[in-house]
Amino acid sequence: MKAVIIGATGGIGAAFTEKLASRPDIEIVHALSRRPSVQATDKILPGQIDILDEPSIQDAAKRIKSSGAPQLVIVATGILSDGEELQPEKSLRKQSRHAFERVFEVNTFGPGLVAKHFLPIMPRQGRAVFAALSARVGSISDNHKGGWHAYRASKAALNMLIRNYAIEQSYRNPDFITASLHPGTVDTGLSKPFQSGVPDEQLFTAEQSAAYLLEVIDRLTPAQTGKAFDWAGKEIPA
Ligand SMILES: NC(=O)c1ccc[n+]([C@@H]2O[C@H](COP(=O)([O-])OP(=O)(O)OC[C@H]3O[C@@H](n4cnc5c(N)ncnc54)[C@H](OP(=O)(O)O)[C@@H]3O)[C@@H](O)[C@H]2O)c1
């Protein structure tokens, strides 16, 4: 099986890349990232992608297509904060167009454009999975705390895209699965500034989270396509 990780330099993306490369059923992992800092091995093939730059997504998909259709694509990119310039909003007064644009372009538009160029190069027959890392806070019905307006809304919108792609892909390949995945609270650069209230036992390492999520992905069936799941395989309501 050939796999693609988009965001292979991220905490969880790097862990996915390593875990997949250690599996005997995986022939090759295309490890795509903005910066060329992924180490090549006999199974890990690094490549460039910037999910905000559509031609770079198109080029990456073309290159990968020429070496055979990938049965698994995981979008592991995302943004929550960026120093003083971008912080999750604690109240509606803190909202800004700038924050909405930055967060939506990485968390929603980017994965959408990845889907545009990668779904068509995935198999037309047999089981194949396109998964994107979302977040539990993207669930509208499970939102009891509020806040984090741009991030929550960008992940809710991502979940809607994943559901839409499930419907479109089911005509092309009835065994195709799309999924939004919640990795848990994971010790990475993204969560670092927000870990203070998280009990140790609820903070996963990236390796733990990637291992749990790969088990979840392996168990998903076409009947579950288009839905959101957490690291334990439990469905998250829309
Ligand atoms: N960590 C958690 O607790 C947690 C909880 C819930 C959901 N999630 C979700 O899990 C996903 C992965 O998060 P993480 O914790 O692994 O964060 P991370 O370590 O900050 O990784 C994020 C990755 O996104 C990449 N990225 C950002 N913009 C990009 C662009 N324009 N083109 C290509 N790559 C881009 C970054 O690339 P660079 O390395 O080049 O910066 C980085 O590799 C995110 O979607 C996040 O929302 C995480």
PDB file of N, CA, C and O and ligand atoms in Angstrom, residues 6-13 33-35 49-52 76-79 106-107 133-136 151 155 182-191, ligand 1:
ATOM      1  N   ILE A   6       0.453  14.635   4.372  1.00  0.00           N
ATOM      2  CA  ILE A   6       0.595  16.058   4.070  1.00  0.00           C
ATOM      3  C   ILE A   6       0.818  16.760   5.411  1.00  0.00           C
ATOM      4  O   ILE A   6      -0.021  16.656   6.312  1.00  0.00           O
ATOM      5  N   GLY A   7       1.963  17.433   5.558  1.00  0.00           N
ATOM      6  CA  GLY A   7       2.302  18.050   6.848  1.00  0.00           C
ATOM      7  C   GLY A   7       3.213  17.125   7.641  1.00  0.00           C
ATOM      8  O   GLY A   7       3.065  16.955   8.853  1.00  0.00           O
ATOM      9  N   ALA A   8       4.198  16.538   6.934  1.00  0.00           N
ATOM     10  CA  ALA A   8       5.042  15.493   7.543  1.00  0.00           C
ATOM     11  C   ALA A   8       6.074  16.041   8.521  1.00  0.00           C
ATOM     12  O   ALA A   8       6.747  15.263   9.195  1.00  0.00           O
ATOM     13  N   THR A   9       6.211  17.377   8.603  1.00  0.00           N
ATOM     14  CA  THR A   9       7.124  17.947   9.599  1.00  0.00           C
ATOM     15  C   THR A   9       6.379  18.311  10.887  1.00  0.00           C
ATOM     16  O   THR A   9       6.997  18.713  11.868  1.00  0.00           O
ATOM     17  N   GLY A  10       5.056  18.183  10.898  1.00  0.00           N
ATOM     18  CA  GLY A  10       4.287  18.506  12.100  1.00  0.00           C
ATOM     19  C   GLY A  10       4.468  17.417  13.145  1.00  0.00           C
ATOM     20  O   GLY A  10       4.977  16.323  12.843  1.00  0.00           O
ATOM     21  N   GLY A  11       4.061  17.709  14.378  1.00  0.00           N
ATOM     22  CA  GLY A  11       4.201  16.719  15.445  1.00  0.00           C
ATOM     23  C   GLY A  11       3.525  15.407  15.072  1.00  0.00           C
ATOM     24  O   GLY A  11       4.165  14.342  15.040  1.00  0.00           O
ATOM     25  N   ILE A  12       2.244  15.467  14.773  1.00  0.00           N
ATOM     26  CA  ILE A  12       1.494  14.231  14.495  1.00  0.00           C
ATOM     27  C   ILE A  12       1.839  13.699  13.094  1.00  0.00           C
ATOM     28  O   ILE A  12       1.964  12.492  12.894  1.00  0.00           O
ATOM     29  N   GLY A  13       2.047  14.611  12.135  1.00  0.00           N
ATOM     30  CA  GLY A  13       2.406  14.190  10.770  1.00  0.00           C
ATOM     31  C   GLY A  13       3.707  13.393  10.741  1.00  0.00           C
ATOM     32  O   GLY A  13       3.824  12.383  10.029  1.00  0.00           O
ATOM     33  N   SER A  33       5.856  18.178   2.838  1.00  0.00           N
ATOM     34  CA  SER A  33       5.898  19.293   3.792  1.00  0.00           C
ATOM     35  C   SER A  33       6.328  20.569   3.077  1.00  0.00           C
ATOM     36  O   SER A  33       6.863  20.515   1.964  1.00  0.00           O
ATOM     37  N   ARG A  34       6.106  21.697   3.780  1.00  0.00           N
ATOM     38  CA  ARG A  34       6.503  22.995   3.215  1.00  0.00           C
ATOM     39  C   ARG A  34       7.995  23.086   3.046  1.00  0.00           C
ATOM     40  O   ARG A  34       8.506  23.582   2.067  1.00  0.00           O
ATOM     41  N   ARG A  35       8.697  22.650   4.131  1.00  0.00           N
ATOM     42  CA  ARG A  35      10.169  22.760   4.141  1.00  0.00           C
ATOM     43  C   ARG A  35      10.779  21.384   3.946  1.00  0.00           C
ATOM     44  O   ARG A  35      10.221  20.397   4.427  1.00  0.00           O
ATOM     45  N   ILE A  49       5.276  20.498  -0.527  1.00  0.00           N
ATOM     46  CA  ILE A  49       3.892  20.954  -0.744  1.00  0.00           C
ATOM     47  C   ILE A  49       3.637  22.162   0.152  1.00  0.00           C
ATOM     48  O   ILE A  49       4.121  22.194   1.291  1.00  0.00           O
ATOM     49  N   ASP A  50       2.957  23.146  -0.387  1.00  0.00           N
ATOM     50  CA  ASP A  50       2.441  24.232   0.459  1.00  0.00           C
ATOM     51  C   ASP A  50       0.940  24.235   0.197  1.00  0.00           C
ATOM     52  O   ASP A  50       0.509  24.527  -0.928  1.00  0.00           O
ATOM     53  N   ILE A  51       0.162  23.927   1.225  1.00  0.00           N
ATOM     54  CA  ILE A  51      -1.279  23.760   0.982  1.00  0.00           C
ATOM     55  C   ILE A  51      -1.985  25.088   0.708  1.00  0.00           C
ATOM     56  O   ILE A  51      -3.162  25.108   0.389  1.00  0.00           O
ATOM     57  N   LEU A  52      -1.234  26.197   0.824  1.00  0.00           N
ATOM     58  CA  LEU A  52      -1.822  27.500   0.461  1.00  0.00           C
ATOM     59  C   LEU A  52      -1.491  27.869  -0.984  1.00  0.00           C
ATOM     60  O   LEU A  52      -1.896  28.932  -1.457  1.00  0.00           O
ATOM     61  N   ALA A  76      -2.384  16.206   7.663  1.00  0.00           N
ATOM     62  CA  ALA A  76      -2.026  16.403   9.085  1.00  0.00           C
ATOM     63  C   ALA A  76      -1.577  17.834   9.351  1.00  0.00           C
ATOM     64  O   ALA A  76      -0.897  18.101  10.334  1.00  0.00           O
ATOM     65  N   THR A  77      -1.940  18.745   8.463  1.00  0.00           N
ATOM     66  CA  THR A  77      -1.590  20.159   8.633  1.00  0.00           C
ATOM     67  C   THR A  77      -2.625  20.837   9.538  1.00  0.00           C
ATOM     68  O   THR A  77      -3.699  20.299   9.768  1.00  0.00           O
ATOM     69  N   GLY A  78      -2.300  22.029  10.007  1.00  0.00           N
ATOM     70  CA  GLY A  78      -3.278  22.782  10.787  1.00  0.00           C
ATOM     71  C   GLY A  78      -2.630  23.937  11.518  1.00  0.00           C
ATOM     72  O   GLY A  78      -1.404  23.982  11.682  1.00  0.00           O
ATOM     73  N   ILE A  79      -3.475  24.888  11.938  1.00  0.00           N
ATOM     74  CA  ILE A  79      -2.979  26.049  12.703  1.00  0.00           C
ATOM     75  C   ILE A  79      -4.004  26.387  13.788  1.00  0.00           C
ATOM     76  O   ILE A  79      -5.217  26.269  13.572  1.00  0.00           O
ATOM     77  N   VAL A 106      -5.606  27.759   6.265  1.00  0.00           N
ATOM     78  CA  VAL A 106      -4.824  26.548   6.557  1.00  0.00           C
ATOM     79  C   VAL A 106      -5.724  25.359   6.905  1.00  0.00           C
ATOM     80  O   VAL A 106      -5.512  24.250   6.429  1.00  0.00           O
ATOM     81  N   ASN A 107      -6.746  25.591   7.757  1.00  0.00           N
ATOM     82  CA  ASN A 107      -7.516  24.457   8.286  1.00  0.00           C
ATOM     83  C   ASN A 107      -8.642  23.983   7.374  1.00  0.00           C
ATOM     84  O   ASN A 107      -9.102  22.852   7.514  1.00  0.00           O
ATOM     85  N   LEU A 133      -6.955  15.607   9.710  1.00  0.00           N
ATOM     86  CA  LEU A 133      -6.994  15.870  11.142  1.00  0.00           C
ATOM     87  C   LEU A 133      -7.876  17.089  11.383  1.00  0.00           C
ATOM     88  O   LEU A 133      -7.616  18.176  10.869  1.00  0.00           O
ATOM     89  N   SER A 134      -8.923  16.849  12.138  1.00  0.00           N
ATOM     90  CA  SER A 134      -9.839  17.925  12.517  1.00  0.00           C
ATOM     91  C   SER A 134      -9.676  18.118  14.029  1.00  0.00           C
ATOM     92  O   SER A 134      -8.553  18.018  14.526  1.00  0.00           O
ATOM     93  N   ALA A 135     -10.758  18.365  14.746  1.00  0.00           N
ATOM     94  CA  ALA A 135     -10.664  18.533  16.203  1.00  0.00           C
ATOM     95  C   ALA A 135     -12.062  18.362  16.778  1.00  0.00           C
ATOM     96  O   ALA A 135     -13.049  18.727  16.131  1.00  0.00           O
ATOM     97  N   ARG A 136     -12.112  17.833  17.999  1.00  0.00           N
ATOM     98  CA  ARG A 136     -13.421  17.661  18.650  1.00  0.00           C
ATOM     99  C   ARG A 136     -14.158  18.994  18.757  1.00  0.00           C
ATOM    100  O   ARG A 136     -15.373  19.053  18.665  1.00  0.00           O
ATOM    101  N   TYR A 151     -10.945  28.926  14.969  1.00  0.00           N
ATOM    102  CA  TYR A 151     -10.490  27.527  14.924  1.00  0.00           C
ATOM    103  C   TYR A 151     -11.673  26.563  14.894  1.00  0.00           C
ATOM    104  O   TYR A 151     -11.745  25.667  14.055  1.00  0.00           O
ATOM    105  N   LYS A 155     -12.770  24.114  11.659  1.00  0.00           N
ATOM    106  CA  LYS A 155     -12.817  22.648  11.744  1.00  0.00           C
ATOM    107  C   LYS A 155     -14.237  22.134  11.461  1.00  0.00           C
ATOM    108  O   LYS A 155     -14.404  21.078  10.866  1.00  0.00           O
ATOM    109  N   HIS A 182     -10.081  13.275  15.213  1.00  0.00           N
ATOM    110  CA  HIS A 182      -9.630  14.059  16.372  1.00  0.00           C
ATOM    111  C   HIS A 182      -8.508  13.286  17.060  1.00  0.00           C
ATOM    112  O   HIS A 182      -8.734  12.168  17.546  1.00  0.00           O
ATOM    113  N   PRO A 183      -7.306  13.878  17.121  1.00  0.00           N
ATOM    114  CA  PRO A 183      -6.158  13.115  17.628  1.00  0.00           C
ATOM    115  C   PRO A 183      -6.033  13.054  19.142  1.00  0.00           C
ATOM    116  O   PRO A 183      -5.095  12.442  19.648  1.00  0.00           O
ATOM    117  N   GLY A 184      -6.974  13.669  19.882  1.00  0.00           N
ATOM    118  CA  GLY A 184      -6.784  13.823  21.328  1.00  0.00           C
ATOM    119  C   GLY A 184      -6.007  15.100  21.570  1.00  0.00           C
ATOM    120  O   GLY A 184      -5.735  15.861  20.626  1.00  0.00           O
ATOM    121  N   THR A 185      -5.664  15.364  22.840  1.00  0.00           N
ATOM    122  CA  THR A 185      -4.765  16.494  23.106  1.00  0.00           C
ATOM    123  C   THR A 185      -3.361  15.933  23.059  1.00  0.00           C
ATOM    124  O   THR A 185      -3.013  15.008  23.794  1.00  0.00           O
ATOM    125  N   VAL A 186      -2.572  16.475  22.141  1.00  0.00           N
ATOM    126  CA  VAL A 186      -1.293  15.858  21.803  1.00  0.00           C
ATOM    127  C   VAL A 186      -0.169  16.861  22.037  1.00  0.00           C
ATOM    128  O   VAL A 186      -0.301  18.048  21.683  1.00  0.00           O
ATOM    129  N   ASP A 187       0.906  16.383  22.610  1.00  0.00           N
ATOM    130  CA  ASP A 187       2.035  17.253  22.957  1.00  0.00           C
ATOM    131  C   ASP A 187       2.822  17.621  21.688  1.00  0.00           C
ATOM    132  O   ASP A 187       3.761  16.923  21.302  1.00  0.00           O
ATOM    133  N   THR A 188       2.400  18.701  21.054  1.00  0.00           N
ATOM    134  CA  THR A 188       3.073  19.196  19.839  1.00  0.00           C
ATOM    135  C   THR A 188       3.190  20.714  19.948  1.00  0.00           C
ATOM    136  O   THR A 188       2.631  21.318  20.873  1.00  0.00           O
ATOM    137  N   GLY A 189       3.860  21.308  18.971  1.00  0.00           N
ATOM    138  CA  GLY A 189       3.996  22.767  18.948  1.00  0.00           C
ATOM    139  C   GLY A 189       2.638  23.454  18.949  1.00  0.00           C
ATOM    140  O   GLY A 189       2.459  24.499  19.582  1.00  0.00           O
ATOM    141  N   LEU A 190       1.655  22.833  18.286  1.00  0.00           N
ATOM    142  CA  LEU A 190       0.328  23.466  18.173  1.00  0.00           C
ATOM    143  C   LEU A 190      -0.364  23.598  19.529  1.00  0.00           C
ATOM    144  O   LEU A 190      -0.984  24.617  19.827  1.00  0.00           O
ATOM    145  N   SER A 191      -0.231  22.567  20.372  1.00  0.00           N
ATOM    146  CA  SER A 191      -0.972  22.580  21.649  1.00  0.00           C
ATOM    147  C   SER A 191      -0.149  23.159  22.797  1.00  0.00           C
ATOM    148  O   SER A 191      -0.697  23.476  23.855  1.00  0.00           O
TER     149      SER A 191
HETATM  150  N1  LIG B   1      -1.993  18.794  19.045  1.00  0.00           N
HETATM  151  C1  LIG B   1      -3.244  18.715  19.473  1.00  0.00           C
HETATM  152  O1  LIG B   1      -3.503  18.649  20.690  1.00  0.00           O
HETATM  153  C2  LIG B   1      -4.389  18.708  18.499  1.00  0.00           C
HETATM  154  C3  LIG B   1      -5.711  18.582  19.017  1.00  0.00           C
HETATM  155  C4  LIG B   1      -6.784  18.567  18.119  1.00  0.00           C
HETATM  156  C5  LIG B   1      -6.551  18.656  16.758  1.00  0.00           C
HETATM  157  N2  LIG B   1      -5.265  18.769  16.288  1.00  0.00           N
HETATM  158  C6  LIG B   1      -5.072  18.889  14.842  1.00  0.00           C
HETATM  159  O2  LIG B   1      -4.063  18.011  14.392  1.00  0.00           O
HETATM  160  C7  LIG B   1      -3.404  18.567  13.243  1.00  0.00           C
HETATM  161  C8  LIG B   1      -1.892  18.468  13.417  1.00  0.00           C
HETATM  162  O3  LIG B   1      -1.515  19.234  14.520  1.00  0.00           O
HETATM  163  P1  LIG B   1      -0.120  19.084  15.295  1.00  0.00           P
HETATM  164  O4  LIG B   1      -0.481  19.058  16.723  1.00  0.00           O
HETATM  165  O5  LIG B   1       0.695  17.981  14.703  1.00  0.00           O
HETATM  166  O6  LIG B   1       0.496  20.514  14.968  1.00  0.00           O
HETATM  167  P2  LIG B   1       1.924  20.988  14.436  1.00  0.00           P
HETATM  168  O7  LIG B   1       3.005  20.180  15.057  1.00  0.00           O
HETATM  169  O8  LIG B   1       1.949  22.457  14.605  1.00  0.00           O
HETATM  170  O9  LIG B   1       1.850  20.615  12.894  1.00  0.00           O
HETATM  171  C9  LIG B   1       1.114  21.380  11.971  1.00  0.00           C
HETATM  172  C10 LIG B   1       1.691  21.158  10.605  1.00  0.00           C
HETATM  173  O10 LIG B   1       0.942  21.921   9.652  1.00  0.00           O
HETATM  174  C11 LIG B   1       1.876  22.370   8.711  1.00  0.00           C
HETATM  175  N3  LIG B   1       1.418  23.488   7.903  1.00  0.00           N
HETATM  176  C12 LIG B   1       0.874  24.656   8.327  1.00  0.00           C
HETATM  177  N4  LIG B   1       0.628  25.432   7.260  1.00  0.00           N
HETATM  178  C13 LIG B   1       1.026  24.744   6.158  1.00  0.00           C
HETATM  179  C14 LIG B   1       1.038  25.011   4.767  1.00  0.00           C
HETATM  180  N5  LIG B   1       0.596  26.158   4.276  1.00  0.00           N
HETATM  181  N6  LIG B   1       1.511  24.069   3.903  1.00  0.00           N
HETATM  182  C15 LIG B   1       1.984  22.904   4.386  1.00  0.00           C
HETATM  183  N7  LIG B   1       2.008  22.593   5.698  1.00  0.00           N
HETATM  184  C16 LIG B   1       1.524  23.503   6.563  1.00  0.00           C
HETATM  185  C17 LIG B   1       3.095  22.776   9.542  1.00  0.00           C
HETATM  186  O11 LIG B   1       4.220  22.894   8.695  1.00  0.00           O
HETATM  187  P3  LIG B   1       5.622  23.522   9.184  1.00  0.00           P
HETATM  188  O12 LIG B   1       6.300  22.384   9.918  1.00  0.00           O
HETATM  189  O13 LIG B   1       6.272  23.888   7.911  1.00  0.00           O
HETATM  190  O14 LIG B   1       5.270  24.683  10.056  1.00  0.00           O
HETATM  191  C18 LIG B   1       3.155  21.583  10.473  1.00  0.00           C
HETATM  192  O15 LIG B   1       3.851  20.528   9.848  1.00  0.00           O
HETATM  193  C19 LIG B   1      -3.957  19.982  13.087  1.00  0.00           C
HETATM  194  O16 LIG B   1      -4.947  19.992  12.100  1.00  0.00           O
HETATM  195  C20 LIG B   1      -4.586  20.273  14.440  1.00  0.00           C
HETATM  196  O17 LIG B   1      -5.649  21.205  14.350  1.00  0.00           O
HETATM  197  C21 LIG B   1      -4.188  18.797  17.125  1.00  0.00           C
END
